[in-house]
């Protein structure tokens, strides 16, 4: 009798989420949007930061890259730490630290202080992201509701990256550049109040001991590899970049070997044996490279080349942002009828078409071309990231959901680094290589103009007259000459991502949906 009762209980469907859980989801999404916005909001603030703090080209790239670099290096560690001490607790610690450091960043007096503050934001941001995704698994037990919740999460993350320029434009139209950091405070305070009241604590019941050696190995591996790629993009192939890459790969090998040998690993490497999981990770990585790289280019193009103020430039991206949000949510019912490898492949090919459109226009991309390209990119990435995150989250066992979420986030943040370091670095290197300034420009001014497009713009405004116009014309021509190369590489990356999706995201013969209960 007792056994029959147990069988009847175990066969009942999972409890469906109610109003409390959906309100909790809204609270969790505040931190997701904030961290995602921080990946791209500075792109629109760069001209003002360059004028106020006068960073070198290297410092300017570090201001952008240090945040996702630290995030990527710590996400695996923080995901596993959340499995152990509690995912909600880690989220609240991270949110508190993020808000406090954001205040310090807003009042940085020089580039060095801003870089240090961005690094600290990356540290606390690494506590936020894996916690939010893993808490969805424990909050939404019903498969269909969880799929919708993951769609909202993925849409918020992708939309946040695209929302960064708009938010930056609105703030910069009325306030100094430090306002893009102070935004974190009013966003996180409601979350710090709501999450303890609405979100239940979740952790691994048998987490095992904290493995400090594995933590150090994972950090060294991520820092080494990502820094090397960033260095190659900005400085070319040299001893520093090669050494960093070798160090990163070596520690990565040691980390993987140690995980296989430990009875309870920090990160279960066997998760990658599931092709849905590994395919979803690769799709996330390549999609974010494309999105962040596009925003890095288009923010400068709209403001400096086409001459729009930050607010107007942000508004121009709104249609693509709306399409991204709608695409991420609309793909949920479609995914019940069509295999994920078909949906994701088609979505990524749309994103490839966006870059191809930029690459093939015979002149500098017009406003209309930018609008169409960003809309295509948003349509593709919105759908692809929703499905890939659903696959990642459901491929992991419940007790490893924090680590799996951390891997998904690592792909996101590594993609954010590569979007600026790889695509942005290629664009910057080509600019410095082909820029030819008119006669009459002093050596010191020439060096500043060769650093960045914003530097050339500031120089042209300061000199003025016919010489200032010639400087700006030369700088714009040099910048736009690299757009075709960068856009072609972006299109190829999206084609590679589509091939990965076609091969790895095929549904097994024994299932007709993208996830199992």
XYZ file of C-alpha atoms in Angstrom:
517
model
C 0.000 0.000 0.000
C 2.825 2.327 0.945
C 4.731 1.469 -2.262
C 1.614 2.115 -4.388
C 1.173 5.495 -2.738
C 4.827 6.411 -3.404
C 4.512 5.395 -7.050
C 1.363 7.488 -7.420
C 3.109 10.517 -5.897
C 6.228 10.163 -8.069
C 4.136 9.905 -11.232
C 2.342 13.188 -10.578
C 3.411 16.141 -12.739
C 5.680 18.790 -11.169
C 4.031 21.621 -9.280
C 3.311 24.598 -11.533
C 4.598 28.014 -10.597
C 2.195 30.648 -9.334
C 2.213 34.426 -9.045
C 4.991 34.385 -6.437
C 7.396 32.585 -8.739
C 6.719 34.876 -11.699
C 7.211 37.970 -9.550
C 10.437 36.379 -8.291
C 11.510 35.950 -11.917
C 10.965 39.669 -12.526
C 13.167 40.480 -9.530
C 15.914 38.145 -10.721
C 15.868 39.673 -14.186
C 16.875 43.059 -12.784
C 20.389 41.785 -12.132
C 20.530 39.960 -15.485
C 19.646 43.106 -17.424
C 22.064 45.202 -15.378
C 25.085 42.945 -15.875
C 24.289 42.591 -19.566
C 23.820 46.347 -20.004
C 27.216 46.903 -18.379
C 28.839 44.865 -21.173
C 27.867 47.428 -23.816
C 26.789 50.664 -22.138
C 30.341 52.018 -22.079
C 30.581 51.830 -25.860
C 28.375 54.924 -26.060
C 30.131 56.619 -23.142
C 33.606 56.175 -24.643
C 33.714 59.570 -26.396
C 32.889 61.381 -23.127
C 35.253 59.189 -21.096
C 38.016 59.767 -23.657
C 37.517 63.533 -23.357
C 37.330 63.540 -19.536
C 40.004 60.973 -18.598
C 42.165 61.012 -21.755
C 42.954 57.261 -21.751
C 45.443 55.769 -24.192
C 44.202 53.253 -26.762
C 45.354 50.403 -24.503
C 43.613 51.915 -21.471
C 40.452 52.453 -23.489
C 40.350 48.775 -24.463
C 41.049 47.767 -20.856
C 38.190 49.946 -19.612
C 35.894 47.916 -21.868
C 37.528 44.485 -21.576
C 38.549 44.169 -17.911
C 34.944 43.740 -16.759
C 34.036 40.727 -18.933
C 37.582 39.353 -18.535
C 37.251 39.130 -14.741
C 33.685 37.884 -15.093
C 34.708 35.090 -17.456
C 37.582 34.026 -15.224
C 35.440 33.723 -12.096
C 32.106 32.394 -13.352
C 32.948 28.691 -13.003
C 34.276 29.315 -9.501
C 31.242 31.367 -8.470
C 28.820 28.877 -9.991
C 30.311 26.062 -7.969
C 30.494 28.282 -4.877
C 26.778 28.995 -5.240
C 26.079 25.249 -5.359
C 27.824 25.008 -1.996
C 26.902 28.092 0.070
C 23.529 28.754 -1.555
C 22.714 30.397 -4.870
C 20.426 33.021 -3.377
C 23.014 33.990 -0.762
C 25.696 34.402 -3.413
C 23.325 36.505 -5.527
C 22.658 38.903 -2.646
C 26.366 39.252 -1.807
C 27.142 39.977 -5.434
C 24.344 42.529 -5.808
C 25.440 44.449 -2.712
C 29.059 44.602 -3.821
C 28.109 45.531 -7.380
C 26.018 48.485 -6.219
C 28.737 49.830 -3.906
C 31.531 49.550 -6.474
C 29.351 51.182 -9.130
C 29.308 54.336 -7.004
C 33.106 54.337 -6.856
C 33.368 53.810 -10.624
C 31.114 56.792 -11.314
C 33.556 59.157 -9.618
C 36.830 57.808 -11.032
C 39.400 60.580 -11.472
C 41.581 58.837 -14.049
C 41.639 55.825 -16.357
C 43.499 53.657 -13.843
C 40.827 54.114 -11.189
C 38.072 53.337 -13.691
C 39.841 50.164 -14.835
C 40.215 49.024 -11.189
C 36.547 49.723 -10.507
C 35.504 47.814 -13.629
C 37.593 44.860 -12.432
C 35.798 44.905 -9.073
C 32.463 45.068 -10.880
C 33.499 41.949 -12.797
C 34.248 40.171 -9.494
C 30.822 40.865 -8.026
C 29.070 40.444 -11.374
C 30.414 36.888 -11.511
C 28.315 36.151 -8.415
C 25.123 37.406 -10.059
C 24.860 35.638 -13.389
C 25.141 31.886 -12.609
C 22.970 32.379 -9.534
C 20.046 33.798 -11.528
C 20.006 31.060 -14.166
C 20.411 28.208 -11.681
C 17.658 29.589 -9.432
C 15.259 29.281 -12.373
C 15.767 25.516 -12.315
C 14.690 25.265 -8.678
C 11.910 27.868 -8.973
C 10.159 26.546 -12.091
C 9.680 22.785 -11.808
C 7.213 22.406 -14.677
C 9.058 21.902 -17.977
C 6.935 24.228 -20.104
C 6.976 27.004 -17.512
C 10.711 26.590 -17.070
C 11.212 26.838 -20.822
C 9.337 30.151 -20.860
C 11.323 31.381 -17.844
C 14.596 30.497 -19.580
C 13.345 32.286 -22.708
C 12.708 35.406 -20.628
C 16.164 35.070 -19.021
C 17.935 34.681 -22.374
C 15.905 37.503 -23.898
C 16.735 39.812 -20.997
C 20.432 39.018 -21.315
C 20.540 39.577 -25.077
C 18.228 42.578 -24.894
C 20.298 44.044 -22.065
C 23.380 43.994 -24.267
C 21.439 45.783 -26.998
C 19.772 48.081 -24.436
C 23.162 49.316 -23.224
C 23.607 51.880 -26.003
C 20.041 53.184 -25.565
C 20.388 53.507 -21.804
C 23.775 55.123 -22.293
C 22.352 57.521 -24.844
C 19.507 58.622 -22.576
C 21.782 59.123 -19.568
C 24.568 60.849 -21.467
C 22.109 63.285 -23.045
C 21.321 64.678 -19.580
C 24.098 63.636 -17.181
C 27.903 63.143 -17.085
C 29.466 59.798 -18.078
C 29.493 58.558 -14.466
C 25.710 58.182 -14.619
C 26.065 54.928 -16.595
C 27.518 53.380 -13.429
C 25.148 54.986 -10.915
C 22.301 53.299 -12.799
C 23.142 50.093 -10.891
C 22.018 51.487 -7.542
C 18.277 52.073 -8.230
C 18.128 48.809 -10.208
C 19.672 46.594 -7.535
C 17.962 48.028 -4.451
C 14.497 46.627 -5.415
C 16.141 43.284 -6.187
C 17.862 43.191 -2.786
C 14.462 43.735 -1.139
C 12.409 41.331 -3.276
C 14.712 38.319 -3.634
C 14.903 37.396 0.098
C 11.100 37.579 0.260
C 10.223 35.728 -2.953
C 13.079 33.394 -3.921
C 13.754 30.189 -2.017
C 17.319 29.195 -1.244
C 18.808 26.514 -3.475
C 22.064 24.548 -3.132
C 23.674 21.197 -3.840
C 22.795 18.890 -0.880
C 26.123 17.044 -1.277
C 28.550 19.601 -2.643
C 31.824 18.151 -1.452
C 34.765 20.217 -0.199
C 35.828 23.482 -1.797
C 38.777 22.728 -4.074
C 41.060 25.774 -3.938
C 43.572 24.257 -6.356
C 40.885 23.771 -9.012
C 39.652 27.304 -8.434
C 43.130 28.718 -9.056
C 43.600 26.493 -12.125
C 40.302 27.614 -13.678
C 41.025 31.290 -13.045
C 44.542 31.062 -14.499
C 43.246 29.195 -17.554
C 40.525 31.735 -18.364
C 42.677 34.786 -17.645
C 45.565 33.460 -19.710
C 43.617 32.460 -22.813
C 41.262 35.444 -22.908
C 44.064 37.935 -22.245
C 46.143 36.367 -25.015
C 43.327 36.715 -27.547
C 42.773 40.318 -26.491
C 46.505 41.014 -26.748
C 46.798 39.421 -30.207
C 43.933 41.563 -31.468
C 45.389 44.854 -30.213
C 49.171 44.305 -30.392
C 49.635 41.487 -32.889
C 51.564 38.240 -32.452
C 54.342 38.710 -29.895
C 56.070 36.978 -26.987
C 53.687 38.335 -24.331
C 50.592 37.091 -26.127
C 52.063 33.673 -26.916
C 53.297 33.228 -23.345
C 49.901 34.161 -21.940
C 48.165 31.717 -24.268
C 50.546 28.885 -23.362
C 50.070 29.564 -19.651
C 46.286 29.587 -20.045
C 46.179 26.358 -22.053
C 48.546 24.654 -19.598
C 46.399 25.538 -16.606
C 43.307 24.538 -18.562
C 44.806 21.094 -19.136
C 45.724 20.788 -15.452
C 42.205 21.855 -14.459
C 40.512 19.294 -16.713
C 42.843 16.494 -15.587
C 42.192 17.307 -11.932
C 38.401 17.289 -12.437
C 38.502 13.794 -13.938
C 40.557 12.501 -11.007
C 38.521 13.971 -8.152
C 35.530 12.012 -6.789
C 33.535 15.264 -6.462
C 34.932 17.733 -9.014
C 34.564 21.489 -8.924
C 33.154 21.232 -12.443
C 31.758 18.047 -13.950
C 33.620 17.977 -17.285
C 31.442 15.038 -18.373
C 28.657 17.550 -19.028
C 30.399 18.276 -22.329
C 29.813 14.712 -23.473
C 26.177 15.700 -24.000
C 26.142 17.156 -27.514
C 23.143 19.356 -26.710
C 25.073 20.912 -23.825
C 28.333 21.417 -25.715
C 26.497 22.649 -28.814
C 24.515 25.157 -26.761
C 27.714 26.483 -25.169
C 29.360 27.028 -28.571
C 26.250 28.717 -29.977
C 26.166 31.101 -26.995
C 29.848 31.945 -27.380
C 29.694 32.749 -31.085
C 26.363 34.604 -30.832
C 27.621 36.989 -28.150
C 30.840 37.633 -30.090
C 28.685 38.731 -33.011
C 26.310 40.873 -30.925
C 28.924 42.720 -28.855
C 31.253 43.149 -31.822
C 28.425 44.704 -33.845
C 27.528 47.091 -31.033
C 31.194 48.095 -30.609
C 31.313 49.172 -34.255
C 27.855 50.671 -34.609
C 28.072 52.869 -31.489
C 31.081 54.701 -32.937
C 29.659 54.724 -36.454
C 26.370 56.316 -35.420
C 27.907 58.959 -33.165
C 31.179 59.923 -34.820
C 30.677 59.025 -38.483
C 26.967 59.794 -38.931
C 26.982 62.549 -36.305
C 24.091 61.511 -34.045
C 24.089 62.466 -30.372
C 24.162 59.558 -27.860
C 20.418 59.672 -27.175
C 19.421 59.613 -30.855
C 21.974 56.911 -31.603
C 20.459 54.788 -28.836
C 16.941 55.307 -30.161
C 18.038 54.114 -33.595
C 18.725 50.671 -32.110
C 15.283 50.349 -30.481
C 13.596 48.528 -33.419
C 16.282 45.855 -33.410
C 16.002 45.568 -29.633
C 12.234 45.067 -29.819
C 12.672 42.441 -32.537
C 15.227 40.638 -30.354
C 12.824 40.507 -27.406
C 9.889 39.344 -29.517
C 12.031 36.739 -31.268
C 13.291 35.287 -27.979
C 9.756 34.827 -26.651
C 8.031 33.830 -29.910
C 10.446 30.948 -30.476
C 9.129 29.116 -27.372
C 5.914 27.743 -28.962
C 7.770 27.148 -32.223
C 10.334 24.990 -30.409
C 7.572 22.487 -29.490
C 7.021 21.681 -33.166
C 10.381 22.184 -34.854
C 13.693 20.578 -33.932
C 16.178 22.951 -32.242
C 18.861 22.281 -34.835
C 16.561 23.675 -37.554
C 15.383 26.737 -35.604
C 18.822 27.712 -34.279
C 20.541 27.167 -37.628
C 18.071 29.395 -39.461
C 18.295 32.018 -36.721
C 22.082 32.139 -36.899
C 22.025 32.406 -40.688
C 19.832 35.498 -40.289
C 22.521 36.947 -38.033
C 25.141 36.093 -40.667
C 23.037 37.979 -43.217
C 23.158 41.059 -40.965
C 26.944 41.151 -41.069
C 26.970 40.306 -44.785
C 24.740 43.327 -45.461
C 27.251 45.618 -43.728
C 30.132 43.997 -45.622
C 28.701 44.310 -49.124
C 27.443 47.907 -49.116
C 29.697 49.859 -51.488
C 29.974 52.938 -49.251
C 29.842 53.731 -45.547
C 26.732 52.039 -44.073
C 23.811 54.444 -44.062
C 21.287 54.787 -41.260
C 18.845 52.545 -43.148
C 21.462 49.817 -43.607
C 22.338 49.902 -39.899
C 18.650 49.629 -38.959
C 18.045 46.633 -41.226
C 21.275 44.887 -40.210
C 20.668 45.258 -36.474
C 17.077 44.063 -36.873
C 18.269 40.912 -38.661
C 20.935 40.365 -36.014
C 18.392 40.760 -33.201
C 15.917 38.410 -34.854
C 18.520 35.672 -35.146
C 20.303 36.003 -31.818
C 17.085 36.393 -29.814
C 15.797 33.021 -31.027
C 19.138 31.192 -30.931
C 20.037 32.139 -27.376
C 16.633 31.210 -25.961
C 16.841 27.655 -27.266
C 20.535 27.135 -26.548
C 20.122 28.202 -22.903
C 17.127 25.896 -22.488
C 19.222 23.003 -23.785
C 22.150 23.839 -21.496
C 20.028 24.159 -18.366
C 18.108 20.942 -18.924
C 21.120 18.840 -19.916
C 22.607 19.222 -16.426
C 21.523 17.178 -13.387
C 19.736 19.261 -10.716
C 22.674 19.181 -8.273
C 25.062 20.562 -10.944
C 22.824 23.275 -12.300
C 24.957 26.048 -10.788
C 28.104 24.806 -12.510
C 26.223 24.316 -15.788
C 24.800 27.833 -15.545
C 28.302 29.128 -14.862
C 29.576 27.472 -18.031
C 26.782 29.093 -20.011
C 27.682 32.456 -18.496
C 31.373 31.848 -19.153
C 30.517 31.442 -22.823
C 28.566 34.711 -22.698
C 31.300 36.713 -21.026
C 34.117 35.193 -23.067
C 32.078 36.125 -26.108
C 31.764 39.688 -24.793
C 35.550 39.870 -24.431
C 36.127 38.449 -27.889
C 33.488 40.686 -29.438
C 35.527 43.774 -28.510
C 38.984 42.179 -28.499
C 38.701 40.217 -31.744
C 36.300 42.200 -33.938
C 36.986 45.527 -32.221
C 40.730 44.853 -32.179
C 40.805 44.067 -35.898
C 38.870 47.253 -36.583
C 41.278 49.316 -34.432
C 44.406 47.720 -35.913
C 43.242 48.406 -39.460
C 42.405 52.004 -38.494
C 45.913 52.634 -37.155
C 47.490 50.949 -40.175
C 45.714 52.849 -42.957
C 45.179 56.276 -41.340
C 47.086 58.964 -43.269
C 46.737 62.426 -41.767
C 47.126 65.629 -43.786
C 50.315 67.671 -43.619
C 50.543 70.184 -40.814
C 49.561 67.862 -37.950
C 52.154 67.796 -35.172
C 53.704 64.497 -34.043
C 51.972 64.480 -30.665
C 48.594 65.215 -32.209
C 49.191 62.568 -34.871
C 49.837 59.927 -32.209
C 46.578 60.834 -30.431
C 44.622 60.645 -33.682
C 46.117 57.236 -34.496
C 45.070 55.832 -31.114
C 41.301 55.804 -31.678
C 38.597 57.318 -33.861
C 37.406 59.270 -30.821
C 40.930 60.686 -30.449
C 40.893 61.887 -34.048
C 37.453 63.421 -33.529
C 38.608 65.325 -30.441
C 41.684 66.551 -32.323
C 39.622 67.739 -35.303
C 37.251 69.620 -32.994
C 40.165 71.278 -31.182
C 42.009 72.346 -34.357
C 38.912 73.259 -36.361
C 38.897 74.880 -39.757
C 39.905 73.178 -42.992
C 42.670 71.167 -41.326
C 40.253 69.850 -38.713
C 37.841 68.775 -41.443
C 40.630 67.003 -43.346
C 41.696 65.162 -40.171
C 38.148 63.939 -39.603
C 37.687 62.895 -43.218
C 40.915 60.866 -43.098
C 39.948 59.246 -39.792
C 36.469 58.286 -41.001
C 37.902 56.812 -44.202
C 40.397 54.744 -42.202
C 37.712 53.543 -39.796
C 35.268 52.591 -42.510
C 37.955 50.705 -44.454
C 38.083 48.176 -41.633
C 34.322 47.743 -41.465
C 34.197 45.461 -44.511
C 36.921 43.195 -43.082
C 35.332 43.070 -39.633
C 31.819 42.476 -40.977
C 33.063 39.650 -43.195
C 34.666 37.951 -40.205
C 31.438 38.420 -38.227
C 29.409 36.804 -41.017
C 31.798 33.838 -41.135
C 31.535 33.379 -37.362
C 27.767 33.179 -37.635
C 27.999 30.618 -40.443
C 30.307 28.520 -38.244
C 27.797 28.819 -35.384
C 25.010 27.677 -37.737
C 27.043 24.614 -38.734
C 27.653 23.788 -35.070
C 23.923 24.048 -34.359
C 23.003 21.878 -37.351
C 25.356 19.103 -36.256
C 25.043 19.155 -32.472
C 21.503 20.258 -31.641
C 19.629 17.430 -33.331
C 16.951 15.930 -31.101
C 17.444 12.319 -30.132
C 15.128 9.808 -31.769
C 13.317 9.095 -28.521
C 12.116 12.663 -27.993
C 10.107 15.237 -29.898
C 10.884 18.315 -27.857
C 14.001 20.259 -27.079
C 14.187 19.171 -23.441
C 13.231 16.309 -21.276
C 11.069 16.652 -18.190
